[in-house]
């Protein structure tokens, strides 16, 4: 795996700043529709970098990452029907080999939109021998969503991926999934998470029941109870039952203190008032996530579509955007800030050969704007490479769609899998272009 950079040779840099137009590769879409009802291709929305969140789904084999990704797309209305891994019709596990194996083999870049945010998702494979797919994804995401399986607790595969997560120092959200499973055990899984990942593990929600009957979640930030119908989806908000108030209030207090401890002004406020409001808590929790002193825990049943909306809401409001992340340290000792007005820098994190679409390289715009036709220098090879075509993969790479001619900061994942076609980028390579 090579890491490298391609930089713009000043004289050849074309002016940046085009608008976004999309034309769908109809033939590909057509094929796609056979097995899924897909909303007609919307006009591509443009999100500014503040409204883009890049997450990577991580966790042991079978903990539910692909199912959660499917639910996040469905909950946002980007797909009309949820696929199931067993039925070989999920959006993420679209490769033949993934159908054969019944689990993810490749990292897949997807996106969803929640309220006025775009959430880019990389779904990674959990099998240990496929960690080569997970590391580049970790490299370009801004927040890690680590899924734990509530009936297995912290697994060997979880510890393995946690080790890699340590290297990248990214903020972490913990999703406690499969709470509908008959053997689900929330308390013991949280206990194990604290043992393995430390006191930064912070309970944001707890389930009122587990197993078959799982359908109510107490939220300690909003101090409300979410009640799901059997079919899952949008929950009803109800007041916390009197029988739960004592427990909820004491856990809420712990959460407030966790938020306050990350910011002096918040701490002072807390000492004065003895409480923090939701926005103040979010501010403290965000700082705690950036400092990795707070790993918020959310309750989920991806299979029964319970809890993904709240998780996406938290990612929107609290998880950091690429612009808020610390500057990247470069191999040459320099640093690189994610700035819209910065020099055009992109980082390729995956190259693949897709049926129908051919050679595709996925990249993240680390700074500035990248435009079709631009010539950038590959920092690994020193070679000048031309950005031939920027496309958007809509779920399945083979239905690549011609993207805008310009890519902007963190836009890599804004429209997942913005690709450049360049025969030079070796499959599986990652490189930095400037
Ligand atoms: N009961 C229950 N089963 C679930 C849930 N989420 C996923 N599953 C099941 O768990 C199995 C594995 O789900 P996947 O989504 O493929 O898990 P994964 O983490 O993507 O697995 P890898 O791709 O191998 O890493 C499938 O049979 C799912 O239907 C859940 O919330 N509850
Ligand atoms: Mg999977």
Tab-separated table of C-alpha atoms and ligand atoms in Angstrom:
chain	number	residue	atom	x	y	z
A	1	UNK	CA	0.000	0.000	0.000
A	2	UNK	CA	1.614	3.270	-1.022
A	3	UNK	CA	0.693	6.641	0.439
A	4	UNK	CA	1.421	9.629	-1.747
A	5	UNK	CA	0.509	13.050	-2.989
A	6	UNK	CA	-0.215	14.582	-6.360
A	7	UNK	CA	0.101	18.390	-6.417
A	8	UNK	CA	-1.052	20.917	-8.965
A	9	UNK	CA	1.705	22.398	-11.116
A	10	UNK	CA	0.665	26.029	-10.654
A	11	UNK	CA	0.771	27.019	-14.283
A	12	UNK	CA	-1.553	24.226	-15.306
A	13	UNK	CA	-4.137	24.594	-12.571
A	14	UNK	CA	-7.478	25.512	-14.121
A	15	UNK	CA	-9.611	27.983	-12.244
A	16	UNK	CA	-11.812	26.273	-9.682
A	17	UNK	CA	-15.393	26.738	-8.717
A	18	UNK	CA	-17.827	25.106	-11.230
A	19	UNK	CA	-21.400	24.294	-10.261
A	20	UNK	CA	-22.880	20.862	-9.917
A	21	UNK	CA	-24.721	19.124	-12.750
A	22	UNK	CA	-25.342	15.418	-13.076
A	23	UNK	CA	-26.335	13.189	-15.900
A	24	UNK	CA	-27.184	9.630	-14.963
A	25	UNK	CA	-25.544	6.730	-16.840
A	26	UNK	CA	-28.993	5.487	-17.825
A	27	UNK	CA	-27.941	2.062	-18.998
A	28	UNK	CA	-26.402	1.261	-15.642
A	29	UNK	CA	-29.357	2.601	-13.661
A	30	UNK	CA	-31.716	0.525	-15.715
A	31	UNK	CA	-29.916	-2.676	-14.767
A	32	UNK	CA	-29.970	-1.635	-11.172
A	33	UNK	CA	-33.713	-1.033	-11.032
A	34	UNK	CA	-34.435	-4.713	-11.700
A	35	UNK	CA	-33.628	-5.647	-8.136
A	36	UNK	CA	-34.547	-2.585	-6.154
A	37	UNK	CA	-37.036	0.228	-6.315
A	38	UNK	CA	-34.785	3.245	-6.541
A	39	UNK	CA	-35.883	6.832	-6.426
A	40	UNK	CA	-35.229	8.542	-9.809
A	41	UNK	CA	-31.812	10.242	-9.706
A	42	UNK	CA	-32.314	13.550	-7.974
A	43	UNK	CA	-30.560	16.700	-9.081
A	44	UNK	CA	-27.373	16.598	-7.081
A	45	UNK	CA	-27.593	18.870	-4.021
A	46	UNK	CA	-24.526	20.846	-3.125
A	47	UNK	CA	-23.567	20.704	0.529
A	48	UNK	CA	-21.029	23.087	1.994
A	49	UNK	CA	-18.231	21.441	3.886
A	50	UNK	CA	-19.863	22.257	7.259
A	51	UNK	CA	-22.834	20.071	6.331
A	52	UNK	CA	-20.806	17.045	5.324
A	53	UNK	CA	-19.967	14.313	7.808
A	54	UNK	CA	-17.678	11.432	6.884
A	55	UNK	CA	-18.089	8.282	8.935
A	56	UNK	CA	-16.671	4.767	8.718
A	57	UNK	CA	-18.603	1.777	10.033
A	58	UNK	CA	-16.307	-0.541	11.942
A	59	UNK	CA	-16.661	-3.649	14.060
A	60	UNK	CA	-16.371	-7.396	14.166
A	61	UNK	CA	-17.656	-9.717	11.466
A	62	UNK	CA	-21.473	-9.946	11.605
A	63	UNK	CA	-22.088	-7.147	14.130
A	64	UNK	CA	-24.458	-5.450	11.642
A	65	UNK	CA	-22.508	-2.712	9.776
A	66	UNK	CA	-23.950	-3.444	6.333
A	67	UNK	CA	-27.447	-3.778	7.779
A	68	UNK	CA	-27.051	-0.430	9.542
A	69	UNK	CA	-25.814	1.248	6.343
A	70	UNK	CA	-28.885	-0.125	4.549
A	71	UNK	CA	-31.140	1.195	7.288
A	72	UNK	CA	-29.505	4.635	7.197
A	73	UNK	CA	-30.199	4.908	3.464
A	74	UNK	CA	-33.741	3.633	3.906
A	75	UNK	CA	-34.514	5.888	6.875
A	76	UNK	CA	-33.379	8.905	4.813
A	77	UNK	CA	-35.613	7.793	1.936
A	78	UNK	CA	-32.739	7.195	-0.496
A	79	UNK	CA	-33.925	3.646	-1.045
A	80	UNK	CA	-37.535	2.520	-0.990
A	81	UNK	CA	-37.000	-0.958	0.365
A	82	UNK	CA	-34.449	-2.309	2.818
A	83	UNK	CA	-32.354	-5.193	1.549
A	84	UNK	CA	-31.061	-7.955	3.807
A	85	UNK	CA	-27.635	-9.527	3.772
A	86	UNK	CA	-29.276	-12.979	3.675
A	87	UNK	CA	-31.288	-11.965	0.615
A	88	UNK	CA	-28.114	-10.763	-1.161
A	89	UNK	CA	-29.748	-7.454	-2.008
A	90	UNK	CA	-28.183	-4.858	0.236
A	91	UNK	CA	-26.737	-1.742	-1.365
A	92	UNK	CA	-23.303	-2.151	0.176
A	93	UNK	CA	-22.630	-5.859	-0.327
A	94	UNK	CA	-23.150	-5.662	-4.107
A	95	UNK	CA	-20.193	-7.683	-5.284
A	96	UNK	CA	-20.748	-11.263	-6.400
A	97	UNK	CA	-18.200	-12.572	-3.895
A	98	UNK	CA	-20.079	-10.791	-1.077
A	99	UNK	CA	-23.257	-12.550	-2.162
A	100	UNK	CA	-21.433	-15.854	-2.172
A	101	UNK	CA	-19.877	-15.291	1.252
A	102	UNK	CA	-22.889	-13.615	2.826
A	103	UNK	CA	-20.684	-10.861	4.264
A	104	UNK	CA	-18.697	-7.806	3.183
A	105	UNK	CA	-15.411	-8.299	1.366
A	106	UNK	CA	-14.832	-4.773	0.075
A	107	UNK	CA	-15.097	-1.387	1.744
A	108	UNK	CA	-17.983	0.423	0.089
A	109	UNK	CA	-18.507	4.173	-0.048
A	110	UNK	CA	-22.137	5.158	0.286
A	111	UNK	CA	-23.931	8.292	1.317
A	112	UNK	CA	-27.142	9.288	2.966
A	113	UNK	CA	-28.763	12.616	3.723
A	114	UNK	CA	-30.292	13.377	7.096
A	115	UNK	CA	-32.098	16.667	7.497
A	116	UNK	CA	-29.807	19.181	5.738
A	117	UNK	CA	-26.628	17.192	6.202
A	118	UNK	CA	-24.890	14.742	3.943
A	119	UNK	CA	-23.453	11.756	5.765
A	120	UNK	CA	-20.876	9.818	3.814
A	121	UNK	CA	-20.544	6.273	4.983
A	122	UNK	CA	-17.803	3.765	4.337
A	123	UNK	CA	-19.006	0.284	5.204
A	124	UNK	CA	-16.021	-1.922	5.969
A	125	UNK	CA	-15.657	-5.724	6.142
A	126	UNK	CA	-15.277	-7.088	9.680
A	127	UNK	CA	-13.343	-10.263	8.858
A	128	UNK	CA	-9.809	-9.982	10.264
A	129	UNK	CA	-8.100	-10.984	7.013
A	130	UNK	CA	-9.803	-8.102	5.196
A	131	UNK	CA	-8.297	-5.381	7.386
A	132	UNK	CA	-6.478	-4.104	4.282
A	133	UNK	CA	-9.867	-2.772	3.181
A	134	UNK	CA	-10.538	-1.113	6.520
A	135	UNK	CA	-7.351	0.907	7.036
A	136	UNK	CA	-7.677	3.248	4.006
A	137	UNK	CA	-11.288	3.858	5.024
A	138	UNK	CA	-10.137	4.760	8.529
A	139	UNK	CA	-7.607	7.072	6.957
A	140	UNK	CA	-10.171	9.251	5.160
A	141	UNK	CA	-13.136	9.177	7.543
A	142	UNK	CA	-13.529	11.846	10.205
A	143	UNK	CA	-15.564	9.859	12.732
A	144	UNK	CA	-15.495	6.135	13.521
A	145	UNK	CA	-18.808	4.414	14.278
A	146	UNK	CA	-17.812	1.234	16.101
A	147	UNK	CA	-20.637	-1.322	16.223
A	148	UNK	CA	-20.828	-3.772	19.092
A	149	UNK	CA	-23.013	-6.847	18.948
A	150	UNK	CA	-25.177	-6.778	22.103
A	151	UNK	CA	-25.306	-10.558	22.336
A	152	UNK	CA	-21.596	-11.123	21.814
A	153	UNK	CA	-20.156	-8.128	23.623
A	154	UNK	CA	-16.651	-6.978	22.721
A	155	UNK	CA	-15.219	-9.590	20.328
A	156	UNK	CA	-11.675	-10.398	19.158
A	157	UNK	CA	-12.530	-8.667	15.884
A	158	UNK	CA	-13.603	-5.575	17.809
A	159	UNK	CA	-10.282	-5.407	19.663
A	160	UNK	CA	-8.379	-5.845	16.397
A	161	UNK	CA	-10.127	-2.975	14.669
A	162	UNK	CA	-9.819	-0.879	17.840
A	163	UNK	CA	-6.032	-1.218	17.628
A	164	UNK	CA	-6.100	0.252	14.116
A	165	UNK	CA	-8.470	2.989	15.223
A	166	UNK	CA	-5.925	4.025	17.859
A	167	UNK	CA	-3.400	4.804	15.127
A	168	UNK	CA	-5.682	7.350	13.485
A	169	UNK	CA	-6.874	9.134	16.600
A	170	UNK	CA	-10.368	9.719	15.207
A	171	UNK	CA	-13.444	10.596	17.261
A	172	UNK	CA	-15.507	7.484	18.072
A	173	UNK	CA	-19.223	6.798	18.401
A	174	UNK	CA	-20.240	3.344	19.710
A	175	UNK	CA	-23.383	1.735	18.328
A	176	UNK	CA	-24.730	-1.075	20.505
A	177	UNK	CA	-26.543	-3.122	17.896
A	178	UNK	CA	-28.749	-6.223	17.853
A	179	UNK	CA	-30.612	-5.220	21.050
A	180	UNK	CA	-33.595	-7.146	19.648
A	181	UNK	CA	-31.600	-10.377	19.814
A	182	UNK	CA	-32.904	-12.841	22.467
A	183	UNK	CA	-29.453	-12.957	24.112
A	184	UNK	CA	-28.812	-9.231	23.982
A	185	UNK	CA	-27.225	-7.856	27.176
A	186	UNK	CA	-26.805	-4.076	27.213
A	187	UNK	CA	-25.255	-3.732	30.690
A	188	UNK	CA	-22.643	-6.448	30.185
A	189	UNK	CA	-21.707	-5.127	26.730
A	190	UNK	CA	-21.268	-1.583	28.089
A	191	UNK	CA	-19.225	-3.053	30.963
A	192	UNK	CA	-16.964	-4.880	28.519
A	193	UNK	CA	-16.606	-1.745	26.386
A	194	UNK	CA	-15.451	0.208	29.447
A	195	UNK	CA	-12.983	-2.564	30.280
A	196	UNK	CA	-11.564	-2.622	26.729
A	197	UNK	CA	-11.821	1.035	25.699
A	198	UNK	CA	-11.756	2.855	29.038
A	199	UNK	CA	-13.911	5.373	30.882
A	200	UNK	CA	-14.365	7.481	27.796
A	201	UNK	CA	-17.208	5.043	27.000
A	202	UNK	CA	-20.238	7.230	27.750
A	203	UNK	CA	-23.821	6.000	27.891
A	204	UNK	CA	-26.089	8.340	25.843
A	205	UNK	CA	-29.104	6.012	25.776
A	206	UNK	CA	-30.274	2.780	27.387
A	207	UNK	CA	-32.969	0.304	26.289
A	208	UNK	CA	-36.066	-0.240	28.431
A	209	UNK	CA	-36.262	-3.824	27.276
A	210	UNK	CA	-34.063	-6.133	25.237
A	211	UNK	CA	-34.636	-9.162	23.013
A	212	UNK	CA	-37.902	-9.776	21.150
A	213	UNK	CA	-39.683	-6.969	22.989
A	214	UNK	CA	-37.057	-4.300	22.327
A	215	UNK	CA	-38.864	-1.144	21.166
A	216	UNK	CA	-38.183	1.640	23.723
A	217	UNK	CA	-35.005	3.694	24.240
A	218	UNK	CA	-34.365	6.283	26.971
A	219	UNK	CA	-32.289	9.166	25.592
A	220	UNK	CA	-30.158	10.867	28.259
A	221	UNK	CA	-29.244	13.960	26.235
A	222	UNK	CA	-32.802	14.813	25.237
A	223	UNK	CA	-34.263	13.240	28.399
A	224	UNK	CA	-37.063	11.646	26.470
A	225	UNK	CA	-38.204	8.146	25.606
A	226	UNK	CA	-38.294	6.905	22.004
A	227	UNK	CA	-41.032	4.360	21.331
A	228	UNK	CA	-40.780	2.357	18.107
A	229	UNK	CA	-43.546	0.538	16.285
A	230	UNK	CA	-42.809	-3.097	15.376
A	231	UNK	CA	-41.840	-2.047	11.869
A	232	UNK	CA	-39.268	0.381	13.287
A	233	UNK	CA	-38.656	3.701	11.543
A	234	UNK	CA	-39.608	7.076	13.009
A	235	UNK	CA	-40.216	6.678	16.760
A	236	UNK	CA	-42.770	8.451	18.885
A	237	UNK	CA	-41.349	10.670	21.639
A	238	UNK	CA	-42.871	10.119	25.074
A	239	UNK	CA	-41.943	11.393	28.553
A	240	UNK	CA	-39.683	9.094	30.578
A	241	UNK	CA	-41.897	6.857	32.757
A	242	UNK	CA	-41.879	7.774	36.467
A	243	UNK	CA	-40.414	4.344	37.286
A	244	UNK	CA	-37.325	5.184	35.217
A	245	UNK	CA	-36.816	8.806	36.284
A	246	UNK	CA	-34.375	8.134	39.114
A	247	UNK	CA	-32.110	6.012	36.911
A	248	UNK	CA	-32.412	8.371	33.946
A	249	UNK	CA	-31.666	11.451	36.060
A	250	UNK	CA	-28.541	9.943	37.589
A	251	UNK	CA	-27.251	8.809	34.190
A	252	UNK	CA	-28.143	12.227	32.740
A	253	UNK	CA	-26.099	13.863	35.499
A	254	UNK	CA	-23.104	11.682	34.596
A	255	UNK	CA	-23.520	12.744	30.984
A	256	UNK	CA	-23.689	16.453	31.882
A	257	UNK	CA	-20.501	16.122	33.907
A	258	UNK	CA	-18.866	14.296	31.011
A	259	UNK	CA	-19.781	17.174	28.723
A	260	UNK	CA	-18.756	19.883	31.197
A	261	UNK	CA	-15.339	18.408	31.930
A	262	UNK	CA	-14.165	19.168	28.386
A	263	UNK	CA	-14.585	22.918	28.535
A	264	UNK	CA	-13.725	25.346	31.337
A	265	UNK	CA	-16.547	27.747	30.540
A	266	UNK	CA	-19.027	24.857	30.518
A	267	UNK	CA	-17.625	23.602	33.807
A	268	UNK	CA	-18.079	27.023	35.393
A	269	UNK	CA	-21.602	27.215	33.972
A	270	UNK	CA	-22.347	23.794	35.392
A	271	UNK	CA	-21.051	24.732	38.845
A	272	UNK	CA	-23.169	27.895	38.792
A	273	UNK	CA	-26.416	26.393	37.472
A	274	UNK	CA	-25.934	22.685	38.368
A	275	UNK	CA	-27.155	21.865	34.868
A	276	UNK	CA	-26.328	22.344	31.167
A	277	UNK	CA	-28.848	22.725	28.358
A	278	UNK	CA	-28.816	20.446	25.299
A	279	UNK	CA	-26.697	22.771	23.139
A	280	UNK	CA	-24.132	23.216	25.890
A	281	UNK	CA	-24.016	19.457	26.338
A	282	UNK	CA	-23.528	18.958	22.600
A	283	UNK	CA	-20.677	21.468	22.653
A	284	UNK	CA	-18.949	19.647	25.507
A	285	UNK	CA	-19.569	16.220	23.985
A	286	UNK	CA	-18.114	17.339	20.660
A	287	UNK	CA	-14.956	18.514	22.390
A	288	UNK	CA	-14.848	15.271	24.332
A	289	UNK	CA	-15.127	13.330	21.066
A	290	UNK	CA	-12.355	15.379	19.450
A	291	UNK	CA	-10.127	14.806	22.507
A	292	UNK	CA	-11.183	11.152	22.556
A	293	UNK	CA	-12.255	11.452	26.182
A	294	UNK	CA	-15.837	10.674	25.237
A	295	UNK	CA	-17.095	7.699	23.170
A	296	UNK	CA	-20.889	8.128	23.181
A	297	UNK	CA	-22.938	4.877	23.189
A	298	UNK	CA	-26.188	4.645	21.190
A	299	UNK	CA	-28.808	1.862	21.163
A	300	UNK	CA	-29.682	0.128	17.898
A	301	UNK	CA	-31.452	-2.654	16.175
A	302	UNK	CA	-30.327	-2.183	12.589
A	303	UNK	CA	-32.348	-5.202	11.477
A	304	UNK	CA	-35.583	-3.815	12.919
A	305	UNK	CA	-34.713	-0.246	11.883
A	306	UNK	CA	-34.708	1.120	15.407
A	307	UNK	CA	-32.361	3.891	16.484
A	308	UNK	CA	-30.602	4.809	13.202
A	309	UNK	CA	-32.427	8.152	12.868
A	310	UNK	CA	-31.291	9.323	16.304
A	311	UNK	CA	-27.746	8.175	15.538
A	312	UNK	CA	-27.765	10.186	12.276
A	313	UNK	CA	-29.158	13.203	14.130
A	314	UNK	CA	-26.261	13.033	16.580
A	315	UNK	CA	-23.751	12.672	13.716
A	316	UNK	CA	-25.285	15.769	12.092
A	317	UNK	CA	-25.264	17.918	15.210
A	318	UNK	CA	-22.214	16.766	17.122
A	319	UNK	CA	-19.734	14.687	15.093
A	320	UNK	CA	-17.027	16.953	13.646
A	321	UNK	CA	-16.985	17.945	9.951
A	322	UNK	CA	-13.719	17.608	8.025
A	323	UNK	CA	-13.176	21.360	8.355
A	324	UNK	CA	-13.170	20.965	12.170
A	325	UNK	CA	-10.594	18.195	12.219
A	326	UNK	CA	-6.999	18.969	13.217
A	327	UNK	CA	-4.534	19.561	10.369
A	328	UNK	CA	-3.101	16.411	8.832
A	329	UNK	CA	0.574	15.779	9.508
A	330	UNK	CA	2.381	14.960	6.306
A	331	UNK	CA	5.207	12.502	5.727
A	332	UNK	CA	7.468	15.374	4.729
A	333	UNK	CA	7.021	16.861	8.197
A	334	UNK	CA	4.562	19.504	6.986
A	335	UNK	CA	0.878	19.767	7.871
A	336	UNK	CA	-2.235	20.108	5.725
A	337	UNK	CA	-5.361	21.915	6.852
A	338	UNK	CA	-8.738	21.072	5.341
A	339	UNK	CA	-9.626	24.467	3.825
A	340	UNK	CA	-12.009	25.261	0.966
A	341	UNK	CA	-9.725	28.059	-0.197
A	342	UNK	CA	-6.566	25.981	0.187
A	343	UNK	CA	-4.399	24.544	-2.610
A	344	UNK	CA	-6.025	21.612	-4.461
A	345	UNK	CA	-4.988	18.453	-2.646
A	346	UNK	CA	-6.690	15.097	-2.902
A	347	UNK	CA	-5.920	11.818	-1.264
A	348	UNK	CA	-6.788	8.614	-3.085
A	349	UNK	CA	-7.719	5.811	-0.731
A	350	UNK	CA	-8.934	3.063	-2.965
A	351	UNK	CA	-8.601	1.999	-6.559
A	352	UNK	CA	-10.780	-0.719	-7.990
A	353	UNK	CA	-11.832	-2.188	-11.271
A	354	UNK	CA	-15.593	-2.332	-11.503
A	355	UNK	CA	-17.542	-4.190	-14.160
A	356	UNK	CA	-18.829	-1.672	-16.707
A	357	UNK	CA	-17.129	1.268	-14.986
A	358	UNK	CA	-13.531	0.083	-15.371
A	359	UNK	CA	-10.724	1.647	-13.391
A	360	UNK	CA	-12.021	3.749	-10.545
A	361	UNK	CA	-10.015	5.572	-7.949
A	362	UNK	CA	-11.779	6.929	-4.899
A	363	UNK	CA	-10.397	10.044	-3.319
A	364	UNK	CA	-10.981	12.621	-0.645
A	365	UNK	CA	-10.498	16.290	-1.386
A	366	UNK	CA	-8.259	17.341	1.481
A	367	UNK	CA	-8.008	20.980	0.478
A	368	UNK	CA	-9.060	23.399	-2.241
A	369	UNK	CA	-11.056	22.338	-5.279
A	370	UNK	CA	-10.288	19.605	-7.743
A	371	UNK	CA	-11.591	19.976	-11.281
A	372	UNK	CA	-11.887	17.671	-14.220
A	373	UNK	CA	-9.032	18.251	-16.603
A	374	UNK	CA	-6.762	19.337	-13.772
A	375	UNK	CA	-3.196	18.055	-13.788
A	376	UNK	CA	-1.921	17.092	-10.400
A	377	UNK	CA	1.387	15.685	-9.253
A	378	UNK	CA	1.332	12.293	-7.609
A	379	UNK	CA	3.458	12.734	-4.534
A	380	UNK	CA	4.481	9.103	-4.553
A	381	UNK	CA	5.683	8.885	-8.100
A	382	UNK	CA	6.241	12.539	-8.980
A	383	UNK	CA	4.222	11.811	-12.107
A	384	UNK	CA	1.788	14.418	-13.409
A	385	UNK	CA	-1.668	12.930	-13.675
A	386	UNK	CA	-4.709	14.340	-15.383
A	387	UNK	CA	-8.073	14.190	-13.661
A	388	UNK	CA	-10.023	12.836	-16.596
A	389	UNK	CA	-13.454	12.384	-15.233
A	390	UNK	CA	-15.053	12.881	-11.891
A	391	UNK	CA	-17.947	10.552	-11.361
A	392	UNK	CA	-20.223	9.716	-8.516
A	393	UNK	CA	-20.945	6.146	-7.746
A	394	UNK	CA	-24.536	5.749	-6.829
A	395	UNK	CA	-24.462	2.667	-4.690
A	396	UNK	CA	-23.128	0.347	-7.341
A	397	UNK	CA	-19.984	1.622	-9.009
A	398	UNK	CA	-21.207	0.354	-12.345
A	399	UNK	CA	-23.877	3.028	-12.286
A	400	UNK	CA	-21.287	5.761	-12.095
A	401	UNK	CA	-22.770	9.166	-12.782
A	402	UNK	CA	-20.895	12.049	-14.353
A	403	UNK	CA	-20.277	14.368	-11.389
A	404	UNK	CA	-19.755	18.072	-11.350
A	405	UNK	CA	-16.537	19.068	-12.949
A	406	UNK	CA	-15.329	20.350	-9.614
A	407	UNK	CA	-14.682	18.593	-6.342
A	408	UNK	CA	-14.380	20.624	-3.137
A	409	UNK	CA	-12.979	20.020	0.418
A	410	UNK	CA	-14.029	16.725	1.999
A	411	UNK	CA	-16.157	16.466	-1.077
A	412	UNK	CA	-14.443	13.163	-1.674
A	413	UNK	CA	-16.973	11.520	0.409
A	414	UNK	CA	-19.532	14.177	-0.123
A	415	UNK	CA	-20.546	12.374	-3.182
A	416	UNK	CA	-19.307	9.028	-2.320
A	417	UNK	CA	-16.711	7.578	-4.465
A	418	UNK	CA	-15.902	10.570	-6.542
A	419	UNK	CA	-13.626	8.796	-8.894
A	420	UNK	CA	-10.849	9.695	-11.182
A	421	UNK	CA	-10.058	7.526	-14.097
A	422	UNK	CA	-6.367	7.146	-14.320
A	423	UNK	CA	-4.631	4.078	-15.513
A	424	UNK	CA	-1.557	5.069	-13.557
A	425	UNK	CA	-3.020	4.667	-10.103
A	426	UNK	CA	-2.203	1.049	-9.223
A	427	UNK	CA	-5.184	-0.944	-7.950
A	428	UNK	CA	-5.410	-0.779	-4.193
A	429	UNK	CA	-2.971	2.122	-4.036
A	430	UNK	CA	-3.532	5.278	-2.076
A	431	UNK	CA	-1.796	8.481	-2.894
A	432	UNK	CA	-1.876	12.171	-2.227
A	433	UNK	CA	-2.161	14.451	-5.278
A	434	UNK	CA	-1.448	18.158	-5.158
B	1	LIG	N1	-31.231	-9.701	15.376
B	1	LIG	C1	-30.501	-8.838	14.691
B	1	LIG	N2	-29.732	-9.274	13.657
B	1	LIG	C2	-29.018	-8.350	12.997
B	1	LIG	C3	-29.012	-6.972	13.322
B	1	LIG	N3	-28.159	-6.319	12.477
B	1	LIG	C4	-27.664	-7.251	11.650
B	1	LIG	N4	-28.174	-8.472	11.952
B	1	LIG	C5	-27.900	-9.764	11.282
B	1	LIG	O1	-26.545	-10.078	11.521
B	1	LIG	C6	-25.988	-10.703	10.359
B	1	LIG	C7	-24.757	-9.918	9.914
B	1	LIG	O2	-25.171	-8.630	9.495
B	1	LIG	P1	-24.240	-7.726	8.555
B	1	LIG	O3	-24.906	-6.431	8.382
B	1	LIG	O4	-23.831	-8.458	7.357
B	1	LIG	O5	-22.965	-7.564	9.484
B	1	LIG	P2	-21.582	-6.904	9.095
B	1	LIG	O6	-21.085	-6.232	10.296
B	1	LIG	O7	-21.722	-6.051	7.880
B	1	LIG	O8	-20.698	-8.178	8.777
B	1	LIG	P3	-19.322	-8.181	7.912
B	1	LIG	O9	-19.638	-7.560	6.611
B	1	LIG	O10	-18.951	-9.599	7.790
B	1	LIG	O11	-18.320	-7.441	8.688
B	1	LIG	C8	-27.083	-10.715	9.296
B	1	LIG	O12	-27.710	-11.961	9.349
B	1	LIG	C9	-28.036	-9.641	9.761
B	1	LIG	O13	-29.356	-9.869	9.345
B	1	LIG	C10	-29.852	-6.539	14.411
B	1	LIG	O14	-29.928	-5.366	14.765
B	1	LIG	N5	-30.561	-7.513	15.048
B	2	LIG	MG1	-20.881	-6.077	6.058
